Amino acid sequence: VLQLFTEALPKGHCIPNSLEKVQKIIRDLGLDYQKIHACINDCVLFRKEYADMDYCPTCKECRWKAAAADESDVERTNHKGKKQVARKVLRYFPLTPWLQRLFMTKATSSYMRWHKDDRVDDGIMRHPADSLAWKHFDNIYSKGFSSDARNVRLGLASDGFNPYGIMNVSYSCWPVILIPYNLPPWLCLKQPYWLMSMIIPGKKSPGNNIDVYLQPLIDELKDLWYVGADTYDATTKKNFQMHAALMWTINDFPAYAMLSGWS
């Protein structure tokens, strides 16, 4: 389709004519994702101390499929020259570059201070910033995190869905979405400002093992809380140390049971 589309355009256009070129542009923009192999039984992610293991340290299941279906599925070639494909793969989208992009334009950057500079505080609940939980958080960290209104407050939403849309097919895929609540209410719940943090693969629900898949996000959130990230603010035209905090989760009761570990 891309090839056909580019043939219809005038000469000198800059539209890529293949999916591979499109993916390269997306990677260069910092919108790429990480592939993290997972145990088929949701025991561990093959990262950090487990990165080079071929078998799960908990259930002893093999990390790899028997043989690669085609070249696009190949994840690794072993020492015998055989092509290997992971049995289960988590797609993880790094959080820090996405948050930094929110400050790269003047319009969005100024909106990231809306909850403190422009919100009307008259006791009426219009935004999470009007809630007791938000104000309690501000009181605890008034000299640290809350002293800079640009530090990002996040909500996490997750739920399972059947991507095939067929009722008689049992499959549950779990996206995890982050929402920046610094933004005013007419923006923070709009899709362009949602971050797809990860896609937990099916075909069954991760259950209480969802915390295994959340590990990369938790590690990055810890780093953003304690260390922060050097970020350019288009409004002030200066760099600042951006921090982030996860305030709450948004989910139905079955997903709440899984996220809390009390299922």
mmCIF file with all atom_site columns, N, CA and C in Angstrom, residues 36-96:
data_model
loop_
_atom_site.group_PDB
_atom_site.id
_atom_site.type_symbol
_atom_site.label_atom_id
_atom_site.label_alt_id
_atom_site.label_comp_id
_atom_site.label_asym_id
_atom_site.label_entity_id
_atom_site.label_seq_id
_atom_site.pdbx_PDB_ins_code
_atom_site.Cartn_x
_atom_site.Cartn_y
_atom_site.Cartn_z
_atom_site.occupancy
_atom_site.B_iso_or_equiv
_atom_site.pdbx_formal_charge
_atom_site.auth_seq_id
_atom_site.auth_comp_id
_atom_site.auth_asym_id
_atom_site.auth_atom_id
_atom_site.pdbx_PDB_model_num
ATOM 1   N N  . ILE A 1 36 ? 10.865 -7.348  25.679 1.00 0.00 ? 36 ILE A N  1
ATOM 2   C CA . ILE A 1 36 ? 11.398 -8.030  26.860 1.00 0.00 ? 36 ILE A CA 1
ATOM 3   C C  . ILE A 1 36 ? 10.769 -9.417  26.921 1.00 0.00 ? 36 ILE A C  1
ATOM 4   N N  . HIS A 1 37 ? 11.603 -10.445 26.867 1.00 0.00 ? 37 HIS A N  1
ATOM 5   C CA . HIS A 1 37 ? 11.091 -11.813 26.875 1.00 0.00 ? 37 HIS A CA 1
ATOM 6   C C  . HIS A 1 37 ? 10.544 -12.167 28.256 1.00 0.00 ? 37 HIS A C  1
ATOM 7   N N  . ALA A 1 38 ? 9.475  -12.960 28.256 1.00 0.00 ? 38 ALA A N  1
ATOM 8   C CA . ALA A 1 38 ? 8.822  -13.360 29.507 1.00 0.00 ? 38 ALA A CA 1
ATOM 9   C C  . ALA A 1 38 ? 8.673  -14.870 29.557 1.00 0.00 ? 38 ALA A C  1
ATOM 10  N N  . CYS A 1 39 ? 8.620  -15.392 30.766 1.00 0.00 ? 39 CYS A N  1
ATOM 11  C CA . CYS A 1 39 ? 8.338  -16.818 30.953 1.00 0.00 ? 39 CYS A CA 1
ATOM 12  C C  . CYS A 1 39 ? 6.921  -17.107 30.465 1.00 0.00 ? 39 CYS A C  1
ATOM 13  N N  . ILE A 1 40 ? 6.732  -18.260 29.847 1.00 0.00 ? 40 ILE A N  1
ATOM 14  C CA . ILE A 1 40 ? 5.426  -18.620 29.307 1.00 0.00 ? 40 ILE A CA 1
ATOM 15  C C  . ILE A 1 40 ? 4.382  -18.745 30.411 1.00 0.00 ? 40 ILE A C  1
ATOM 16  N N  . ASN A 1 41 ? 4.826  -18.972 31.663 1.00 0.00 ? 41 ASN A N  1
ATOM 17  C CA . ASN A 1 41 ? 3.917  -19.081 32.806 1.00 0.00 ? 41 ASN A CA 1
ATOM 18  C C  . ASN A 1 41 ? 3.895  -17.810 33.652 1.00 0.00 ? 41 ASN A C  1
ATOM 19  N N  . ASP A 1 42 ? 4.423  -16.715 33.143 1.00 0.00 ? 42 ASP A N  1
ATOM 20  C CA . ASP A 1 42 ? 4.418  -15.403 33.814 1.00 0.00 ? 42 ASP A CA 1
ATOM 21  C C  . ASP A 1 42 ? 5.234  -15.382 35.100 1.00 0.00 ? 42 ASP A C  1
ATOM 22  N N  . CYS A 1 43 ? 6.253  -16.239 35.196 1.00 0.00 ? 43 CYS A N  1
ATOM 23  C CA . CYS A 1 43 ? 7.055  -16.281 36.427 1.00 0.00 ? 43 CYS A CA 1
ATOM 24  C C  . CYS A 1 43 ? 8.033  -15.114 36.520 1.00 0.00 ? 43 CYS A C  1
ATOM 25  N N  . VAL A 1 44 ? 8.789  -14.876 35.441 1.00 0.00 ? 44 VAL A N  1
ATOM 26  C CA . VAL A 1 44 ? 9.820  -13.838 35.455 1.00 0.00 ? 44 VAL A CA 1
ATOM 27  C C  . VAL A 1 44 ? 9.902  -13.191 34.072 1.00 0.00 ? 44 VAL A C  1
ATOM 28  N N  . LEU A 1 45 ? 10.545 -12.023 34.034 1.00 0.00 ? 45 LEU A N  1
ATOM 29  C CA . LEU A 1 45 ? 10.984 -11.416 32.778 1.00 0.00 ? 45 LEU A CA 1
ATOM 30  C C  . LEU A 1 45 ? 12.458 -11.721 32.615 1.00 0.00 ? 45 LEU A C  1
ATOM 31  N N  . PHE A 1 46 ? 12.869 -12.049 31.415 1.00 0.00 ? 46 PHE A N  1
ATOM 32  C CA . PHE A 1 46 ? 14.276 -12.360 31.156 1.00 0.00 ? 46 PHE A CA 1
ATOM 33  C C  . PHE A 1 46 ? 15.042 -11.048 30.950 1.00 0.00 ? 46 PHE A C  1
ATOM 34  N N  . ARG A 1 47 ? 15.308 -10.383 32.055 1.00 0.00 ? 47 ARG A N  1
ATOM 35  C CA . ARG A 1 47 ? 16.042 -9.126  32.080 1.00 0.00 ? 47 ARG A CA 1
ATOM 36  C C  . ARG A 1 47 ? 16.920 -9.102  33.321 1.00 0.00 ? 47 ARG A C  1
ATOM 37  N N  . LYS A 1 48 ? 17.842 -8.156  33.372 1.00 0.00 ? 48 LYS A N  1
ATOM 38  C CA . LYS A 1 48 ? 18.772 -8.048  34.491 1.00 0.00 ? 48 LYS A CA 1
ATOM 39  C C  . LYS A 1 48 ? 19.490 -9.377  34.722 1.00 0.00 ? 48 LYS A C  1
ATOM 40  N N  . GLU A 1 49 ? 19.350 -9.987  35.902 1.00 0.00 ? 49 GLU A N  1
ATOM 41  C CA . GLU A 1 49 ? 20.102 -11.210 36.201 1.00 0.00 ? 49 GLU A CA 1
ATOM 42  C C  . GLU A 1 49 ? 19.613 -12.421 35.412 1.00 0.00 ? 49 GLU A C  1
ATOM 43  N N  . TYR A 1 50 ? 18.419 -12.319 34.814 1.00 0.00 ? 50 TYR A N  1
ATOM 44  C CA . TYR A 1 50 ? 17.884 -13.449 34.042 1.00 0.00 ? 50 TYR A CA 1
ATOM 45  C C  . TYR A 1 50 ? 18.058 -13.256 32.536 1.00 0.00 ? 50 TYR A C  1
ATOM 46  N N  . ALA A 1 51 ? 18.739 -12.195 32.117 1.00 0.00 ? 51 ALA A N  1
ATOM 47  C CA . ALA A 1 51 ? 18.777 -11.818 30.695 1.00 0.00 ? 51 ALA A CA 1
ATOM 48  C C  . ALA A 1 51 ? 19.356 -12.916 29.807 1.00 0.00 ? 51 ALA A C  1
ATOM 49  N N  . ASP A 1 52 ? 20.344 -13.657 30.278 1.00 0.00 ? 52 ASP A N  1
ATOM 50  C CA . ASP A 1 52 ? 21.019 -14.659 29.438 1.00 0.00 ? 52 ASP A CA 1
ATOM 51  C C  . ASP A 1 52 ? 20.528 -16.075 29.679 1.00 0.00 ? 52 ASP A C  1
ATOM 52  N N  . MET A 1 53 ? 19.501 -16.244 30.512 1.00 0.00 ? 53 MET A N  1
ATOM 53  C CA . MET A 1 53 ? 18.997 -17.586 30.807 1.00 0.00 ? 53 MET A CA 1
ATOM 54  C C  . MET A 1 53 ? 18.129 -18.119 29.662 1.00 0.00 ? 53 MET A C  1
ATOM 55  N N  . ASP A 1 54 ? 18.208 -19.422 29.437 1.00 0.00 ? 54 ASP A N  1
ATOM 56  C CA . ASP A 1 54 ? 17.364 -20.070 28.434 1.00 0.00 ? 54 ASP A CA 1
ATOM 57  C C  . ASP A 1 54 ? 16.161 -20.764 29.063 1.00 0.00 ? 54 ASP A C  1
ATOM 58  N N  . TYR A 1 55 ? 16.194 -20.922 30.388 1.00 0.00 ? 55 TYR A N  1
ATOM 59  C CA . TYR A 1 55 ? 15.101 -21.581 31.093 1.00 0.00 ? 55 TYR A CA 1
ATOM 60  C C  . TYR A 1 55 ? 14.673 -20.735 32.283 1.00 0.00 ? 55 TYR A C  1
ATOM 61  N N  . CYS A 1 56 ? 13.376 -20.748 32.565 1.00 0.00 ? 56 CYS A N  1
ATOM 62  C CA . CYS A 1 56 ? 12.850 -19.992 33.692 1.00 0.00 ? 56 CYS A CA 1
ATOM 63  C C  . CYS A 1 56 ? 13.422 -20.532 35.001 1.00 0.00 ? 56 CYS A C  1
ATOM 64  N N  . PRO A 1 57 ? 13.948 -19.682 35.885 1.00 0.00 ? 57 PRO A N  1
ATOM 65  C CA . PRO A 1 57 ? 14.508 -20.167 37.148 1.00 0.00 ? 57 PRO A CA 1
ATOM 66  C C  . PRO A 1 57 ? 13.457 -20.698 38.117 1.00 0.00 ? 57 PRO A C  1
ATOM 67  N N  . THR A 1 58 ? 12.176 -20.392 37.857 1.00 0.00 ? 58 THR A N  1
ATOM 68  C CA . THR A 1 58 ? 11.105 -20.824 38.762 1.00 0.00 ? 58 THR A CA 1
ATOM 69  C C  . THR A 1 58 ? 10.436 -22.112 38.292 1.00 0.00 ? 58 THR A C  1
ATOM 70  N N  . CYS A 1 59 ? 9.905  -22.110 37.070 1.00 0.00 ? 59 CYS A N  1
ATOM 71  C CA . CYS A 1 59 ? 9.156  -23.281 36.582 1.00 0.00 ? 59 CYS A CA 1
ATOM 72  C C  . CYS A 1 59 ? 9.956  -24.148 35.623 1.00 0.00 ? 59 CYS A C  1
ATOM 73  N N  . LYS A 1 60 ? 11.185 -23.708 35.252 1.00 0.00 ? 60 LYS A N  1
ATOM 74  C CA . LYS A 1 60 ? 12.096 -24.454 34.381 1.00 0.00 ? 60 LYS A CA 1
ATOM 75  C C  . LYS A 1 60 ? 11.605 -24.589 32.947 1.00 0.00 ? 60 LYS A C  1
ATOM 76  N N  . GLU A 1 61 ? 10.572 -23.810 32.554 1.00 0.00 ? 61 GLU A N  1
ATOM 77  C CA . GLU A 1 61 ? 10.099 -23.838 31.163 1.00 0.00 ? 61 GLU A CA 1
ATOM 78  C C  . GLU A 1 61 ? 11.117 -23.141 30.259 1.00 0.00 ? 61 GLU A C  1
ATOM 79  N N  . CYS A 1 62 ? 11.233 -23.642 29.023 1.00 0.00 ? 62 CYS A N  1
ATOM 80  C CA . CYS A 1 62 ? 12.181 -23.066 28.079 1.00 0.00 ? 62 CYS A CA 1
ATOM 81  C C  . CYS A 1 62 ? 11.707 -21.696 27.611 1.00 0.00 ? 62 CYS A C  1
ATOM 82  N N  . ARG A 1 63 ? 12.656 -20.810 27.439 1.00 0.00 ? 63 ARG A N  1
ATOM 83  C CA . ARG A 1 63 ? 12.366 -19.455 26.988 1.00 0.00 ? 63 ARG A CA 1
ATOM 84  C C  . ARG A 1 63 ? 11.993 -19.411 25.505 1.00 0.00 ? 63 ARG A C  1
ATOM 85  N N  . TRP A 1 64 ? 12.475 -20.380 24.726 1.00 0.00 ? 64 TRP A N  1
ATOM 86  C CA . TRP A 1 64 ? 12.385 -20.315 23.272 1.00 0.00 ? 64 TRP A CA 1
ATOM 87  C C  . TRP A 1 64 ? 11.380 -21.306 22.699 1.00 0.00 ? 64 TRP A C  1
ATOM 88  N N  . LYS A 1 65 ? 10.827 -20.940 21.544 1.00 0.00 ? 65 LYS A N  1
ATOM 89  C CA . LYS A 1 65 ? 10.014 -21.881 20.781 1.00 0.00 ? 65 LYS A CA 1
ATOM 90  C C  . LYS A 1 65 ? 10.924 -22.917 20.144 1.00 0.00 ? 65 LYS A C  1
ATOM 91  N N  . ALA A 1 66 ? 10.316 -23.996 19.658 1.00 0.00 ? 66 ALA A N  1
ATOM 92  C CA . ALA A 1 66 ? 11.104 -25.082 19.077 1.00 0.00 ? 66 ALA A CA 1
ATOM 93  C C  . ALA A 1 66 ? 11.863 -24.628 17.839 1.00 0.00 ? 66 ALA A C  1
ATOM 94  N N  . ALA A 1 67 ? 11.190 -23.855 16.965 1.00 0.00 ? 67 ALA A N  1
ATOM 95  C CA . ALA A 1 67 ? 11.839 -23.381 15.736 1.00 0.00 ? 67 ALA A CA 1
ATOM 96  C C  . ALA A 1 67 ? 11.195 -22.077 15.305 1.00 0.00 ? 67 ALA A C  1
ATOM 97  N N  . ALA A 1 68 ? 11.950 -21.272 14.565 1.00 0.00 ? 68 ALA A N  1
ATOM 98  C CA . ALA A 1 68 ? 11.423 -19.992 14.098 1.00 0.00 ? 68 ALA A CA 1
ATOM 99  C C  . ALA A 1 68 ? 10.459 -20.200 12.943 1.00 0.00 ? 68 ALA A C  1
ATOM 100 N N  . ALA A 1 69 ? 9.340  -19.481 12.978 1.00 0.00 ? 69 ALA A N  1
ATOM 101 C CA . ALA A 1 69 ? 8.351  -19.592 11.911 1.00 0.00 ? 69 ALA A CA 1
ATOM 102 C C  . ALA A 1 69 ? 8.849  -18.919 10.639 1.00 0.00 ? 69 ALA A C  1
ATOM 103 N N  . ASP A 1 70 ? 9.444  -17.740 10.755 1.00 0.00 ? 70 ASP A N  1
ATOM 104 C CA . ASP A 1 70 ? 10.030 -17.043 9.607  1.00 0.00 ? 70 ASP A CA 1
ATOM 105 C C  . ASP A 1 70 ? 11.071 -16.052 10.105 1.00 0.00 ? 70 ASP A C  1
ATOM 106 N N  . GLU A 1 71 ? 11.760 -15.401 9.181  1.00 0.00 ? 71 GLU A N  1
ATOM 107 C CA . GLU A 1 71 ? 12.863 -14.513 9.535  1.00 0.00 ? 71 GLU A CA 1
ATOM 108 C C  . GLU A 1 71 ? 12.441 -13.365 10.451 1.00 0.00 ? 71 GLU A C  1
ATOM 109 N N  . SER A 1 72 ? 11.210 -12.846 10.273 1.00 0.00 ? 72 SER A N  1
ATOM 110 C CA . SER A 1 72 ? 10.758 -11.699 11.065 1.00 0.00 ? 72 SER A CA 1
ATOM 111 C C  . SER A 1 72 ? 10.553 -12.052 12.532 1.00 0.00 ? 72 SER A C  1
ATOM 112 N N  . ASP A 1 73 ? 10.401 -13.346 12.829 1.00 0.00 ? 73 ASP A N  1
ATOM 113 C CA . ASP A 1 73 ? 10.184 -13.780 14.209 1.00 0.00 ? 73 ASP A CA 1
ATOM 114 C C  . ASP A 1 73 ? 11.483 -14.061 14.958 1.00 0.00 ? 73 ASP A C  1
ATOM 115 N N  . VAL A 1 74 ? 12.610 -14.076 14.255 1.00 0.00 ? 74 VAL A N  1
ATOM 116 C CA . VAL A 1 74 ? 13.871 -14.490 14.870 1.00 0.00 ? 74 VAL A CA 1
ATOM 117 C C  . VAL A 1 74 ? 14.310 -13.465 15.914 1.00 0.00 ? 74 VAL A C  1
ATOM 118 N N  . GLU A 1 75 ? 14.544 -13.916 17.142 1.00 0.00 ? 75 GLU A N  1
ATOM 119 C CA . GLU A 1 75 ? 15.018 -13.053 18.219 1.00 0.00 ? 75 GLU A CA 1
ATOM 120 C C  . GLU A 1 75 ? 16.512 -13.251 18.468 1.00 0.00 ? 75 GLU A C  1
ATOM 121 N N  . ARG A 1 76 ? 17.006 -14.466 18.229 1.00 0.00 ? 76 ARG A N  1
ATOM 122 C CA . ARG A 1 76 ? 18.406 -14.743 18.528 1.00 0.00 ? 76 ARG A CA 1
ATOM 123 C C  . ARG A 1 76 ? 18.848 -15.986 17.773 1.00 0.00 ? 76 ARG A C  1
ATOM 124 N N  . THR A 1 77 ? 20.123 -16.072 17.471 1.00 0.00 ? 77 THR A N  1
ATOM 125 C CA . THR A 1 77 ? 20.700 -17.278 16.884 1.00 0.00 ? 77 THR A CA 1
ATOM 126 C C  . THR A 1 77 ? 21.665 -17.867 17.893 1.00 0.00 ? 77 THR A C  1
ATOM 127 N N  . ASN A 1 78 ? 21.466 -19.135 18.261 1.00 0.00 ? 78 ASN A N  1
ATOM 128 C CA . ASN A 1 78 ? 22.312 -19.733 19.292 1.00 0.00 ? 78 ASN A CA 1
ATOM 129 C C  . ASN A 1 78 ? 23.657 -20.159 18.720 1.00 0.00 ? 78 ASN A C  1
ATOM 130 N N  . HIS A 1 79 ? 24.493 -20.748 19.580 1.00 0.00 ? 79 HIS A N  1
ATOM 131 C CA . HIS A 1 79 ? 25.860 -21.091 19.167 1.00 0.00 ? 79 HIS A CA 1
ATOM 132 C C  . HIS A 1 79 ? 25.897 -22.188 18.112 1.00 0.00 ? 79 HIS A C  1
ATOM 133 N N  . LYS A 1 80 ? 24.805 -22.928 17.944 1.00 0.00 ? 80 LYS A N  1
ATOM 134 C CA . LYS A 1 80 ? 24.741 -23.962 16.916 1.00 0.00 ? 80 LYS A CA 1
ATOM 135 C C  . LYS A 1 80 ? 24.191 -23.421 15.598 1.00 0.00 ? 80 LYS A C  1
ATOM 136 N N  . GLY A 1 81 ? 23.885 -22.121 15.559 1.00 0.00 ? 81 GLY A N  1
ATOM 137 C CA . GLY A 1 81 ? 23.383 -21.519 14.335 1.00 0.00 ? 81 GLY A CA 1
ATOM 138 C C  . GLY A 1 81 ? 21.886 -21.665 14.142 1.00 0.00 ? 81 GLY A C  1
ATOM 139 N N  . LYS A 1 82 ? 21.186 -22.167 15.157 1.00 0.00 ? 82 LYS A N  1
ATOM 140 C CA . LYS A 1 82 ? 19.731 -22.337 15.050 1.00 0.00 ? 82 LYS A CA 1
ATOM 141 C C  . LYS A 1 82 ? 19.020 -21.039 15.428 1.00 0.00 ? 82 LYS A C  1
ATOM 142 N N  . LYS A 1 83 ? 17.985 -20.716 14.665 1.00 0.00 ? 83 LYS A N  1
ATOM 143 C CA . LYS A 1 83 ? 17.217 -19.508 14.925 1.00 0.00 ? 83 LYS A CA 1
ATOM 144 C C  . LYS A 1 83 ? 16.266 -19.738 16.093 1.00 0.00 ? 83 LYS A C  1
ATOM 145 N N  . GLN A 1 84 ? 16.193 -18.754 17.006 1.00 0.00 ? 84 GLN A N  1
ATOM 146 C CA . GLN A 1 84 ? 15.381 -18.888 18.210 1.00 0.00 ? 84 GLN A CA 1
ATOM 147 C C  . GLN A 1 84 ? 14.362 -17.762 18.302 1.00 0.00 ? 84 GLN A C  1
ATOM 148 N N  . VAL A 1 85 ? 13.157 -18.111 18.733 1.00 0.00 ? 85 VAL A N  1
ATOM 149 C CA . VAL A 1 85 ? 12.072 -17.159 18.897 1.00 0.00 ? 85 VAL A CA 1
ATOM 150 C C  . VAL A 1 85 ? 11.542 -17.282 20.314 1.00 0.00 ? 85 VAL A C  1
ATOM 151 N N  . ALA A 1 86 ? 11.374 -16.148 20.986 1.00 0.00 ? 86 ALA A N  1
ATOM 152 C CA . ALA A 1 86 ? 10.842 -16.165 22.350 1.00 0.00 ? 86 ALA A CA 1
ATOM 153 C C  . ALA A 1 86 ? 9.385  -16.626 22.349 1.00 0.00 ? 86 ALA A C  1
ATOM 154 N N  . ARG A 1 87 ? 9.000  -17.385 23.353 1.00 0.00 ? 87 ARG A N  1
ATOM 155 C CA . ARG A 1 87 ? 7.631  -17.892 23.443 1.00 0.00 ? 87 ARG A CA 1
ATOM 156 C C  . ARG A 1 87 ? 6.646  -16.801 23.882 1.00 0.00 ? 87 ARG A C  1
ATOM 157 N N  . LYS A 1 88 ? 7.139  -15.819 24.645 1.00 0.00 ? 88 LYS A N  1
ATOM 158 C CA . LYS A 1 88 ? 6.276  -14.744 25.117 1.00 0.00 ? 88 LYS A CA 1
ATOM 159 C C  . LYS A 1 88 ? 7.100  -13.459 25.193 1.00 0.00 ? 88 LYS A C  1
ATOM 160 N N  . VAL A 1 89 ? 6.541  -12.361 24.661 1.00 0.00 ? 89 VAL A N  1
ATOM 161 C CA . VAL A 1 89 ? 7.297  -11.106 24.587 1.00 0.00 ? 89 VAL A CA 1
ATOM 162 C C  . VAL A 1 89 ? 6.436  -9.959  25.112 1.00 0.00 ? 89 VAL A C  1
ATOM 163 N N  . LEU A 1 90 ? 7.004  -9.210  26.060 1.00 0.00 ? 90 LEU A N  1
ATOM 164 C CA . LEU A 1 90 ? 6.371  -7.987  26.558 1.00 0.00 ? 90 LEU A CA 1
ATOM 165 C C  . LEU A 1 90 ? 6.873  -6.810  25.728 1.00 0.00 ? 90 LEU A C  1
ATOM 166 N N  . ARG A 1 91 ? 5.938  -5.965  25.252 1.00 0.00 ? 91 ARG A N  1
ATOM 167 C CA . ARG A 1 91 ? 6.317  -4.728  24.568 1.00 0.00 ? 91 ARG A CA 1
ATOM 168 C C  . ARG A 1 91 ? 6.257  -3.590  25.572 1.00 0.00 ? 91 ARG A C  1
ATOM 169 N N  . TYR A 1 92 ? 7.404  -2.938  25.792 1.00 0.00 ? 92 TYR A N  1
ATOM 170 C CA . TYR A 1 92 ? 7.473  -1.866  26.788 1.00 0.00 ? 92 TYR A CA 1
ATOM 171 C C  . TYR A 1 92 ? 7.895  -0.561  26.130 1.00 0.00 ? 92 TYR A C  1
ATOM 172 N N  . PHE A 1 93 ? 7.098  0.504   26.360 1.00 0.00 ? 93 PHE A N  1
ATOM 173 C CA . PHE A 1 93 ? 7.381  1.828   25.809 1.00 0.00 ? 93 PHE A CA 1
ATOM 174 C C  . PHE A 1 93 ? 7.984  2.692   26.924 1.00 0.00 ? 93 PHE A C  1
ATOM 175 N N  . PRO A 1 94 ? 9.238  3.110   26.814 1.00 0.00 ? 94 PRO A N  1
ATOM 176 C CA . PRO A 1 94 ? 9.875  3.904   27.883 1.00 0.00 ? 94 PRO A CA 1
ATOM 177 C C  . PRO A 1 94 ? 9.078  5.167   28.213 1.00 0.00 ? 94 PRO A C  1
ATOM 178 N N  . LEU A 1 95 ? 8.996  5.474   29.497 1.00 0.00 ? 95 LEU A N  1
ATOM 179 C CA . LEU A 1 95 ? 8.183  6.578   29.990 1.00 0.00 ? 95 LEU A CA 1
ATOM 180 C C  . LEU A 1 95 ? 8.891  7.932   29.886 1.00 0.00 ? 95 LEU A C  1
ATOM 181 N N  . THR A 1 96 ? 10.176 7.985   30.234 1.00 0.00 ? 96 THR A N  1
ATOM 182 C CA . THR A 1 96 ? 10.887 9.260   30.344 1.00 0.00 ? 96 THR A CA 1
ATOM 183 C C  . THR A 1 96 ? 10.887 10.084  29.053 1.00 0.00 ? 96 THR A C  1
#
